[in-house]
PDB file of C-alpha atoms in Angstrom:
ATOM      1  CA  MET A   1      -0.072  -0.053   0.239  1.00 86.00           C
ATOM      2  CA  THR A   2       1.321   3.668  -0.535  1.00 90.00           C
ATOM      3  CA  LYS A   3       1.861   5.449   2.230  1.00 94.00           C
ATOM      4  CA  ILE A   4       1.620   9.380   1.416  1.00 95.00           C
ATOM      5  CA  ALA A   5       2.031  12.682   4.127  1.00 97.00           C
ATOM      6  CA  ILE A   6       0.062  15.497   3.275  1.00 97.00           C
ATOM      7  CA  LEU A   7       1.143  18.688   4.475  1.00 98.00           C
ATOM      8  CA  ILE A   8      -1.250  21.501   5.267  1.00 98.00           C
ATOM      9  CA  THR A   9      -0.869  24.890   7.036  1.00 97.00           C
ATOM     10  CA  VAL A  10      -3.390  26.602   8.359  1.00 98.00           C
ATOM     11  CA  PHE A  11      -4.410  30.350   9.689  1.00 97.00           C
ATOM     12  CA  ASN A  12      -8.133  30.958  10.605  1.00 97.00           C
ATOM     13  CA  ARG A  13      -9.121  29.464   7.135  1.00 96.00           C
ATOM     14  CA  LYS A  14     -11.537  26.828   9.040  1.00 98.00           C
ATOM     15  CA  ASP A  15     -14.509  26.554   6.721  1.00 98.00           C
ATOM     16  CA  LYS A  16     -11.857  25.978   3.788  1.00 97.00           C
ATOM     17  CA  THR A  17      -9.876  23.577   5.784  1.00 98.00           C
ATOM     18  CA  LEU A  18     -12.969  21.306   6.479  1.00 98.00           C
ATOM     19  CA  ASP A  19     -13.517  21.647   2.819  1.00 98.00           C
ATOM     20  CA  CYS A  20     -10.542  20.870   1.810  1.00 97.00           C
ATOM     21  CA  LEU A  21     -10.324  17.591   3.608  1.00 97.00           C
ATOM     22  CA  GLN A  22     -13.377  16.257   2.823  1.00 96.00           C
ATOM     23  CA  SER A  23     -12.527  17.225  -0.794  1.00 95.00           C
ATOM     24  CA  LEU A  24      -9.607  15.048  -0.043  1.00 94.00           C
ATOM     25  CA  PHE A  25     -10.911  12.026   1.491  1.00 92.00           C
ATOM     26  CA  LEU A  26     -13.697  11.636  -0.896  1.00 90.00           C
ATOM     27  CA  SER A  27     -11.247  11.985  -3.741  1.00 88.00           C
ATOM     28  CA  LEU A  28      -8.945   9.237  -2.650  1.00 80.00           C
ATOM     29  CA  GLY A  29      -9.179   5.653  -2.893  1.00 68.00           C
ATOM     30  CA  SER A  30      -8.161   2.729  -0.271  1.00 69.00           C
ATOM     31  CA  GLU A  31      -5.261   1.741  -2.313  1.00 76.00           C
ATOM     32  CA  MET A  32      -3.510   4.609  -0.335  1.00 83.00           C
ATOM     33  CA  ALA A  33      -2.761   5.288   3.338  1.00 90.00           C
ATOM     34  CA  LEU A  34      -2.406   9.107   4.390  1.00 93.00           C
ATOM     35  CA  ASP A  35      -0.660  10.351   7.268  1.00 97.00           C
ATOM     36  CA  ILE A  36      -2.021  14.504   7.797  1.00 98.00           C
ATOM     37  CA  TRP A  37       0.643  16.792   8.834  1.00 98.00           C
ATOM     38  CA  LEU A  38      -1.441  20.298   9.767  1.00 98.00           C
ATOM     39  CA  THR A  39       0.238  23.278  11.274  1.00 98.00           C
ATOM     40  CA  ASP A  40      -2.010  25.395  12.633  1.00 98.00           C
ATOM     41  CA  ASP A  41      -0.120  28.931  13.006  1.00 98.00           C
ATOM     42  CA  GLY A  42      -2.133  30.816  16.179  1.00 97.00           C
ATOM     43  CA  SER A  43      -5.609  30.627  14.380  1.00 97.00           C
ATOM     44  CA  THR A  44      -8.037  32.076  16.449  1.00 97.00           C
ATOM     45  CA  ASP A  45     -11.352  30.382  14.659  1.00 98.00           C
ATOM     46  CA  GLY A  46     -11.091  27.125  16.285  1.00 97.00           C
ATOM     47  CA  THR A  47      -9.555  25.508  12.798  1.00 98.00           C
ATOM     48  CA  ALA A  48      -7.446  22.561  15.125  1.00 97.00           C
ATOM     49  CA  ASP A  49     -10.821  21.891  17.063  1.00 98.00           C
ATOM     50  CA  ALA A  50     -12.775  21.448  14.150  1.00 98.00           C
ATOM     51  CA  VAL A  51     -10.470  19.950  12.133  1.00 98.00           C
ATOM     52  CA  ARG A  52     -10.173  17.336  15.333  1.00 97.00           C
ATOM     53  CA  ASN A  53     -13.941  17.661  15.721  1.00 98.00           C
ATOM     54  CA  GLU A  54     -15.250  16.782  12.327  1.00 97.00           C
ATOM     55  CA  TYR A  55     -12.165  13.971  11.451  1.00 96.00           C
ATOM     56  CA  PRO A  56     -11.163  12.161  15.306  1.00 96.00           C
ATOM     57  CA  ASP A  57     -10.992   8.295  13.248  1.00 93.00           C
ATOM     58  CA  LYS A  58      -8.504  10.121  10.547  1.00 94.00           C
ATOM     59  CA  ASN A  59      -4.499  10.221  10.641  1.00 95.00           C
ATOM     60  CA  ILE A  60      -4.410  13.882  11.363  1.00 98.00           C
ATOM     61  CA  HIS A  61      -1.347  15.251  13.167  1.00 98.00           C
ATOM     62  CA  ILE A  62      -2.045  18.740  14.229  1.00 98.00           C
ATOM     63  CA  LEU A  63       1.131  21.026  14.993  1.00 98.00           C
ATOM     64  CA  GLN A  64       0.960  24.466  17.028  1.00 97.00           C
ATOM     65  CA  GLY A  65       2.752  27.521  15.413  1.00 97.00           C
ATOM     66  CA  ASP A  66       3.176  30.786  17.259  1.00 96.00           C
ATOM     67  CA  GLY A  67       1.331  33.193  14.107  1.00 97.00           C
ATOM     68  CA  THR A  68       4.890  34.133  12.803  1.00 97.00           C
ATOM     69  CA  LEU A  69       5.472  31.140  10.430  1.00 97.00           C
ATOM     70  CA  PHE A  70       2.988  32.000   7.388  1.00 96.00           C
ATOM     71  CA  TRP A  71       2.721  29.452   4.978  1.00 96.00           C
ATOM     72  CA  ASN A  72       5.991  28.776   4.036  1.00 96.00           C
ATOM     73  CA  GLY A  73       7.245  27.987   7.557  1.00 98.00           C
ATOM     74  CA  GLY A  74       4.157  25.889   8.508  1.00 98.00           C
ATOM     75  CA  MET A  75       4.685  24.381   5.271  1.00 98.00           C
ATOM     76  CA  ILE A  76       8.197  23.612   6.384  1.00 98.00           C
ATOM     77  CA  ASN A  77       7.348  22.559   9.698  1.00 98.00           C
ATOM     78  CA  SER A  78       4.449  20.455   8.974  1.00 98.00           C
ATOM     79  CA  TRP A  79       7.164  18.407   6.259  1.00 98.00           C
ATOM     80  CA  LYS A  80       9.965  17.949   9.435  1.00 98.00           C
ATOM     81  CA  ALA A  81       7.642  16.452  11.242  1.00 98.00           C
ATOM     82  CA  ALA A  82       6.290  14.189   8.833  1.00 98.00           C
ATOM     83  CA  MET A  83      10.338  13.475   7.925  1.00 97.00           C
ATOM     84  CA  ARG A  84      11.128  13.025  11.448  1.00 98.00           C
ATOM     85  CA  HIS A  85       8.210  10.285  11.695  1.00 96.00           C
ATOM     86  CA  GLY A  86       9.198   8.483   8.351  1.00 92.00           C
ATOM     87  CA  GLY A  87       8.014   5.356   6.239  1.00 93.00           C
ATOM     88  CA  TYR A  88       6.309   7.626   3.343  1.00 97.00           C
ATOM     89  CA  ASP A  89       6.386   6.750  -0.047  1.00 96.00           C
ATOM     90  CA  GLY A  90       5.426  10.628  -1.239  1.00 95.00           C
ATOM     91  CA  TYR A  91       4.490  14.197   0.397  1.00 97.00           C
ATOM     92  CA  LEU A  92       2.275  16.204  -0.979  1.00 96.00           C
ATOM     93  CA  TRP A  93       2.084  19.809  -0.105  1.00 97.00           C
ATOM     94  CA  LEU A  94      -1.578  20.722  -0.181  1.00 97.00           C
ATOM     95  CA  ASN A  95      -2.999  24.443   0.120  1.00 97.00           C
ATOM     96  CA  ASN A  96      -6.132  24.179   2.428  1.00 95.00           C
ATOM     97  CA  ASP A  97      -8.237  26.578  -0.418  1.00 95.00           C
ATOM     98  CA  VAL A  98      -8.196  23.505  -2.600  1.00 95.00           C
ATOM     99  CA  LYS A  99     -10.913  21.386  -3.231  1.00 94.00           C
ATOM    100  CA  LEU A 100      -9.444  18.053  -5.369  1.00 91.00           C
TER     101      LEU A 100
END
């Protein structure tokens, strides 16, 4: 089975993030195992909690930023965490405003 790390960074885009994740899960078949590495860079709109509540049974690792990472720093944070975990066949850098 192919194992993919999905890398996302977010800041105060709860609805877009939930829509993105929903489209991701709907678009993939069962031949792939996914781990999602999501850096929340200091959101104040409850994005991280909404993701935890909506997808408690998915492999979503939520990393906290302090609001200074912005998109690039957040993506690097997610990527480094996934690299430390290891064992992936590929990495997908995914913007949270994308619907697949």
